[in-house]
Amino acid sequence: MTNTPRTDGGDAVVSAFNAAGADHVFCSSGSEWAPVWEALARRHRDGEPAPRYLDLTHETVAVGMATGYGLIARRPQGVLLHAAPGLLQGSMAVHGALLAGVPMVVASSESTTYGDAPGHDPGGQWYRNLSIVGGPHGVAEPFTKWSTEAASVHTLPTMITRAAELAWRAPAGPAYLNIPLEILLEEWDGREAKPVVRPGSSHSSPEEVDPVAQLIREAANPVIVTETAGREAGGFEALVAFAEAWHIPVVEPDSAVCGNFPRTHPLHAGSDIGPWMDTADLILLVNCRAPFYPPSRRPATARIVVIDEVPQRPHVVYQVLFADAYLEGNVTNTLRQLTKRARDLDERAVEVRRTAQEERHAAERSAIAAAEAKAAEAKGIDPVLVAAILRRLLHGQDAIVVDETITHSRIVKRHVQTADPDSYFYVQGGLGQGIAVALGVKLAAGERPVVLTIGDGAFTYNPVIPSYDASNAYELPLLIVVFNNRVYKSMNLNHRRFYPDGAAAETGEWLGTDLHRLPRLADFAEPFGMHTETVDTSEALAPALERALKAVAEGTTAVVDVLVTR
């Protein structure tokens, strides 16, 4: 049996991704996707619409790029992986997309006949090697928002659009569809799915918002705590307007995973919620899934208002919010409603907290300046100096920072000081995705410079060669800055913390941490014709980063391996 144009499941898949509004299909190739490749080739030949197809050589790169693109575009894209093994290989990145709240439709395949049915022979590999008990949709269920199998070519397009609709709605995240190879090869009648439209927004009613506005009005020492307000469309700007209207400081705790508020703003109150635990009388948790650690650490007297479209995250195993009130409508809309109600304020109370915040802000600016002055005078390259120079060089460039550091993440946030919407993202769900996520961000961001800050340990987890291949193949230049301290520092710190007087402390045998044996990390980029630098003196740092940024502006990925002192 030979399929004629527009009659098999491959074209049904392409048609459905068109209907879902996917700009791209990110594919780490598997033998089951020949029907999709044929459909794309035919559409390209005939000038018919199709998402842009990206041929990628590793599952983490495919999913990570879809994640990075979705962080900026905020709408679902398509991801094609290979059977259950490809899904397992990409599973960490899929879980990262779930944690990051990025919509996407992930698909892989299975055989249902194993060569025992008439028609197309799927190949013996399915019978011998690729198939998994229960199907890959059973494997995907714990780390996706929704997971099922497409059982018929006639329902396949609508299943894909349904997956896209589910993925897009709060809490946004990846949906998975197992599409058996036999379904892809089956004749299709050409009935296309209805295009997917943007989700409608939910709204907190005035009857819910008014009492919260009154709580804010009556509070003497309120504080806003946010992790992901900036991930919502318009959320960054709405939070700034809300905080300014009510004169409330904003804390971005260490658990914040994107830029939510300008770090240079006078109302930015740093990353430590600790000082507020005993003094605040009202805590406003705005898109904040895990504000307190340990979770039982309850504020002394503060009432807690949770502003979040889906405050109880179904994928978070253990979550404690201590809420006294919930506003569960769209966060951006809720913040705008509260901003409009900023009237009849107690000016004396406002002046007291304005003065206190001015003092906090001035103290933080002084502390940052002192830390940078100390770093500039230090022997070798202190990581604070790296972040400070990056801030200076990126000023006015509308740059985006993607961060996959661990022990240096606080330094990056504090000293790079991003101040614009969609200008900072922290990679979620496990190390080894950073380069791919940064590539996806670059794909969506166009001319905006994209900088990946990454530790040497995290760098070694990444599929470096497939990532560099994607950078070259799709003309996606990045600046990659490696904070290289030659150690898995977080592992070493925990060993020292748990066993301060143990055998390792006595003998110096610190297992699981030494990275001195690795070769120069920048060298891996040389076969790809990329700009590379290895820097070990503070005097050479700024010129090296300047040259690297120039190379990126000219269209070449640049890797700067910075040998830091801690």
Coordinates of C-alpha atoms in Angstrom, one line a residue, residues 81-403:
L81 CA 11.1 12.5 20.1
H82 CA 11.9 8.9 19.3
A83 CA 9.8 6.2 20.9
A84 CA 10.2 5.5 24.6
P85 CA 14.0 5.7 24.6
G86 CA 13.9 9.2 23.1
L87 CA 11.2 10.2 25.6
L88 CA 13.3 8.9 28.5
Q89 CA 16.4 10.7 27.2
G90 CA 14.5 14.0 27.0
S91 CA 12.5 13.4 30.2
M92 CA 14.5 15.7 32.4
A93 CA 14.0 18.6 30.0
V94 CA 10.3 17.8 29.7
H95 CA 10.1 17.9 33.5
G96 CA 12.0 21.2 33.4
A97 CA 9.4 22.6 31.0
L98 CA 6.7 21.5 33.5
L99 CA 8.4 23.3 36.4
A100 CA 9.0 26.4 34.2
G101 CA 5.4 26.5 33.1
V102 CA 6.2 26.3 29.4
P103 CA 3.4 25.0 27.0
M104 CA 4.4 22.4 24.4
V105 CA 3.1 19.3 22.7
V106 CA 5.6 16.5 23.0
A107 CA 5.1 13.4 20.9
S108 CA 6.8 10.1 20.3
S109 CA 5.7 6.8 19.0
E110 CA 5.1 3.1 19.5
S111 CA 4.2 0.1 17.4
T112 CA 0.8 -1.6 17.9
T113 CA 1.1 -4.5 15.5
Y114 CA 4.8 -5.5 15.6
G115 CA 4.7 -6.7 12.0
D116 CA 1.8 -9.1 12.4
A117 CA -0.8 -7.0 10.6
P118 CA -1.2 -6.5 6.8
G119 CA 0.0 -3.3 5.3
H120 CA 3.1 -1.4 6.3
D121 CA 5.8 -3.3 8.2
P122 CA 6.8 -1.1 11.1
G123 CA 10.2 -2.9 11.4
G124 CA 11.5 -5.5 13.8
Q125 CA 13.2 -3.0 16.1
W126 CA 9.8 -2.3 17.8
Y127 CA 9.3 -6.0 18.6
R128 CA 12.9 -6.5 19.8
N129 CA 14.0 -3.3 21.4
L130 CA 12.0 -0.1 21.4
S131 CA 8.6 -0.9 22.9
I132 CA 7.8 -0.5 26.5
V133 CA 5.1 -2.1 28.6
G134 CA 2.1 0.3 28.9
G135 CA 3.3 2.5 26.1
P136 CA 5.4 5.7 26.4
H137 CA 2.3 7.7 27.5
G138 CA 2.5 5.8 30.8
V139 CA 6.1 6.7 31.2
A140 CA 5.4 10.4 30.5
E141 CA 2.5 10.8 32.9
P142 CA 4.4 11.8 36.0
F143 CA 6.4 14.6 34.3
T144 CA 3.8 16.1 32.0
K145 CA 0.5 17.9 32.4
W146 CA -1.5 15.4 30.3
S147 CA -0.5 12.2 28.7
T148 CA -2.4 9.8 26.4
E149 CA -2.3 7.8 23.1
A150 CA -3.8 8.8 19.8
A151 CA -5.8 5.6 18.9
S152 CA -7.0 6.6 15.4
V153 CA -5.8 8.8 12.5
H154 CA -9.2 10.3 12.3
T155 CA -9.0 11.7 15.9
L156 CA -5.2 12.5 15.6
P157 CA -5.4 16.2 14.6
T158 CA -8.0 17.0 17.2
M159 CA -5.9 15.1 19.8
I160 CA -2.9 17.3 19.0
T161 CA -5.0 20.5 19.2
R162 CA -6.5 19.3 22.5
A163 CA -3.0 18.7 23.8
A164 CA -2.0 22.2 22.8
E165 CA -5.1 23.7 24.4
L166 CA -4.4 21.8 27.7
A167 CA -0.7 22.7 27.6
W168 CA -1.5 26.4 27.1
R169 CA -3.9 26.8 30.0
A170 CA -2.8 27.5 33.6
P171 CA -0.7 26.0 34.9
A172 CA 0.9 25.9 31.5
G173 CA 3.2 22.9 30.8
P174 CA 4.0 20.1 28.4
A175 CA 1.4 17.7 27.2
Y176 CA 2.4 14.3 25.7
L177 CA 0.9 12.3 22.9
N178 CA 1.9 8.8 21.9
I179 CA 1.3 8.4 18.2
P180 CA 1.7 4.8 17.1
L181 CA 3.6 4.4 13.8
E182 CA 0.7 2.5 12.3
I183 CA -1.5 5.6 12.9
L184 CA 1.0 7.8 11.2
L185 CA 1.0 5.5 8.1
E186 CA -2.8 5.1 8.1
E187 CA -4.9 6.8 5.4
W188 CA -6.4 10.2 6.5
D189 CA -9.5 11.8 5.1
G190 CA -8.0 15.4 5.3
R191 CA -10.4 16.8 7.9
E192 CA -8.3 19.5 9.5
A193 CA -8.7 20.6 13.2
K194 CA -10.0 24.0 14.0
P195 CA -7.3 26.5 14.8
V196 CA -6.4 26.8 18.5
V197 CA -7.1 30.3 19.9
R198 CA -5.5 32.0 22.9
P199 CA -6.9 30.9 26.2
G200 CA -9.5 33.3 27.8
S201 CA -8.5 34.9 31.1
S202 CA -10.1 34.3 34.4
H203 CA -10.8 37.2 36.7
S204 CA -11.1 37.7 40.4
S205 CA -14.4 39.4 41.1
P206 CA -14.6 42.9 42.8
E207 CA -16.1 41.1 45.8
E208 CA -12.9 39.2 46.1
V209 CA -10.5 42.0 45.3
D210 CA -12.0 44.7 47.4
P211 CA -11.3 43.0 50.8
V212 CA -7.7 42.4 49.8
A213 CA -7.3 46.0 48.8
Q214 CA -8.6 46.9 52.3
L215 CA -6.1 44.6 53.9
I216 CA -3.3 46.4 52.0
R217 CA -4.8 49.8 53.0
E218 CA -4.7 48.8 56.7
A219 CA -1.3 47.2 56.6
A220 CA 1.6 49.2 58.1
N221 CA 4.4 46.9 56.9
P222 CA 3.4 44.9 53.9
V223 CA 5.7 43.1 51.5
I224 CA 5.4 41.4 48.1
V225 CA 7.1 38.1 47.5
T226 CA 7.3 36.8 44.0
E227 CA 8.9 33.9 42.1
T228 CA 7.4 34.0 38.6
A229 CA 5.1 37.1 38.2
G230 CA 7.3 38.1 35.3
R231 CA 6.6 34.9 33.4
E232 CA 3.0 36.0 32.8
A233 CA 2.3 38.2 29.8
G234 CA 2.4 41.7 31.2
G235 CA 3.1 40.5 34.7
F236 CA 6.4 42.3 35.1
E237 CA 4.9 45.7 34.2
A238 CA 1.8 45.0 36.3
L239 CA 3.8 44.2 39.3
V240 CA 5.9 47.4 39.0
A241 CA 2.7 49.5 38.8
F242 CA 1.1 47.7 41.7
A243 CA 4.2 48.1 44.0
E244 CA 4.6 51.7 43.1
A245 CA 0.9 52.6 43.5
W246 CA 0.9 51.1 47.1
H247 CA 4.5 51.8 47.9
I248 CA 5.3 48.2 48.8
P249 CA 8.8 46.6 48.7
V250 CA 9.3 43.5 46.6
V251 CA 11.4 40.5 47.6
E252 CA 12.5 38.0 44.9
P253 CA 13.6 35.0 46.9
D254 CA 16.3 32.6 45.9
S255 CA 13.5 30.4 44.5
A256 CA 12.6 33.1 41.9
V257 CA 13.2 31.6 38.4
C258 CA 12.8 34.6 36.1
G259 CA 13.0 38.4 36.2
N260 CA 9.9 39.7 38.0
F261 CA 10.9 43.3 39.0
P262 CA 13.7 45.6 38.1
R263 CA 16.7 44.8 40.4
T264 CA 17.7 48.4 40.2
H265 CA 14.3 49.7 41.4
P266 CA 14.2 51.5 44.8
L267 CA 11.4 49.2 45.9
H268 CA 13.4 46.0 45.2
A269 CA 14.1 44.5 48.6
G270 CA 16.6 41.8 47.7
S271 CA 16.3 38.1 47.9
D272 CA 16.0 37.4 51.6
I273 CA 12.5 37.0 53.0
G274 CA 14.0 36.4 56.5
P275 CA 13.8 40.0 57.8
W276 CA 10.1 40.1 57.0
M277 CA 9.1 36.9 58.8
D278 CA 8.8 38.6 62.2
T279 CA 8.0 42.2 61.2
A280 CA 5.6 42.1 58.2
D281 CA 1.9 42.4 59.0
L282 CA 0.9 41.5 55.4
I283 CA 2.7 39.2 52.9
L284 CA 1.4 39.2 49.4
L285 CA 2.6 36.0 47.6
V286 CA 2.4 36.8 43.8
N287 CA 3.0 33.7 41.7
C288 CA 5.0 32.2 44.5
R289 CA 4.8 28.4 44.8
A290 CA 7.3 27.8 47.6
P291 CA 7.9 31.0 49.6
F292 CA 9.0 29.6 53.0
Y293 CA 11.8 27.2 53.8
P294 CA 11.6 25.0 55.7
P295 CA 7.9 24.9 54.7
S296 CA 6.8 24.9 58.3
R297 CA 8.6 28.3 58.9
R298 CA 5.5 30.4 59.4
P299 CA 5.5 34.2 59.6
A300 CA 5.0 35.4 63.1
T301 CA 2.0 37.7 62.7
A302 CA 1.5 38.5 59.1
R303 CA -1.7 37.7 57.2
I304 CA -0.9 36.1 53.9
V305 CA -2.7 36.8 50.6
V306 CA -1.9 34.4 47.7
I307 CA -2.3 36.0 44.2
D308 CA -2.0 33.2 41.7
E309 CA -4.2 31.8 38.9
V310 CA -3.4 28.2 40.1
P311 CA -1.9 28.6 43.6
Q312 CA -1.9 24.9 44.4
R313 CA 0.5 23.5 41.8
P314 CA -0.6 19.9 41.0
H315 CA 2.9 18.9 40.1
V316 CA 4.5 20.1 43.3
V317 CA 4.7 17.2 45.8
Y318 CA 4.6 19.2 49.0
Q319 CA 3.5 22.8 49.1
V320 CA 2.7 25.1 52.1
L321 CA 1.4 28.6 51.6
F322 CA -0.3 29.5 55.0
A323 CA -2.9 31.5 53.0
D324 CA -5.5 33.7 54.7
A325 CA -7.0 34.7 51.3
Y326 CA -6.7 33.7 47.7
L327 CA -7.1 35.8 44.5
E328 CA -7.1 33.1 41.9
G329 CA -7.8 35.1 38.7
N330 CA -5.2 35.9 36.0
V331 CA -2.3 37.5 37.9
T332 CA -1.7 40.4 35.6
N333 CA -5.3 41.3 35.7
T334 CA -5.5 40.9 39.4
L335 CA -2.5 43.2 40.0
R336 CA -4.1 45.8 37.7
Q337 CA -7.3 45.7 39.6
L338 CA -5.4 46.2 42.9
T339 CA -3.4 49.0 41.4
K340 CA -6.7 50.9 40.6
R341 CA -7.7 50.6 44.2
A342 CA -4.6 52.3 45.6
R343 CA -6.4 55.2 47.2
D344 CA -7.2 56.6 50.6
L345 CA -3.8 55.5 51.8
D346 CA -2.5 56.3 55.3
E347 CA 0.2 58.8 54.2
R348 CA 2.1 58.6 57.5
A349 CA 2.3 54.8 57.3
V350 CA 3.4 55.0 53.6
E351 CA 6.1 57.5 54.5
V352 CA 7.4 55.3 57.3
R353 CA 7.8 52.3 55.0
R354 CA 9.1 54.5 52.2
T355 CA 11.9 55.7 54.4
A356 CA 12.7 52.2 55.7
Q357 CA 12.9 50.9 52.1
E358 CA 15.1 53.8 51.0
E359 CA 17.5 52.9 53.8
R360 CA 17.4 49.2 52.8
H361 CA 17.9 50.0 49.2
A362 CA 20.8 52.4 49.9
A363 CA 22.4 49.7 52.2
E364 CA 22.1 47.1 49.5
R365 CA 23.6 49.4 46.8
S366 CA 26.5 50.1 49.2
A367 CA 27.0 46.4 49.9
I368 CA 27.0 45.6 46.2
A369 CA 29.6 48.3 45.5
A370 CA 31.8 47.1 48.4
A371 CA 31.6 43.5 47.2
E372 CA 32.6 44.6 43.7
A373 CA 35.4 46.8 44.9
K374 CA 36.8 43.9 47.0
A375 CA 36.5 41.6 44.0
A376 CA 38.3 44.0 41.8
E377 CA 41.3 44.0 44.2
A378 CA 41.3 40.3 44.8
K379 CA 44.0 38.0 43.5
G380 CA 42.7 36.0 40.6
I381 CA 39.1 36.3 39.3
D382 CA 36.4 36.5 41.9
P383 CA 33.0 35.5 40.4
V384 CA 31.5 38.9 41.6
L385 CA 33.9 40.6 39.2
V386 CA 32.6 38.4 36.3
A387 CA 29.0 39.4 37.0
A388 CA 29.8 43.1 37.5
I389 CA 31.7 43.3 34.2
L390 CA 28.9 41.5 32.4
R391 CA 26.5 44.1 33.8
R392 CA 28.6 46.9 32.5
L393 CA 29.1 45.4 29.1
L394 CA 25.4 44.5 28.7
H395 CA 24.1 47.9 29.8
G396 CA 21.8 49.3 27.2
Q397 CA 22.0 46.1 25.0
D398 CA 18.5 44.8 25.8
A399 CA 20.2 41.5 26.6
I400 CA 18.7 38.3 28.1
V401 CA 20.5 36.3 30.7
V402 CA 19.9 32.5 31.0
D403 CA 21.4 31.2 34.1

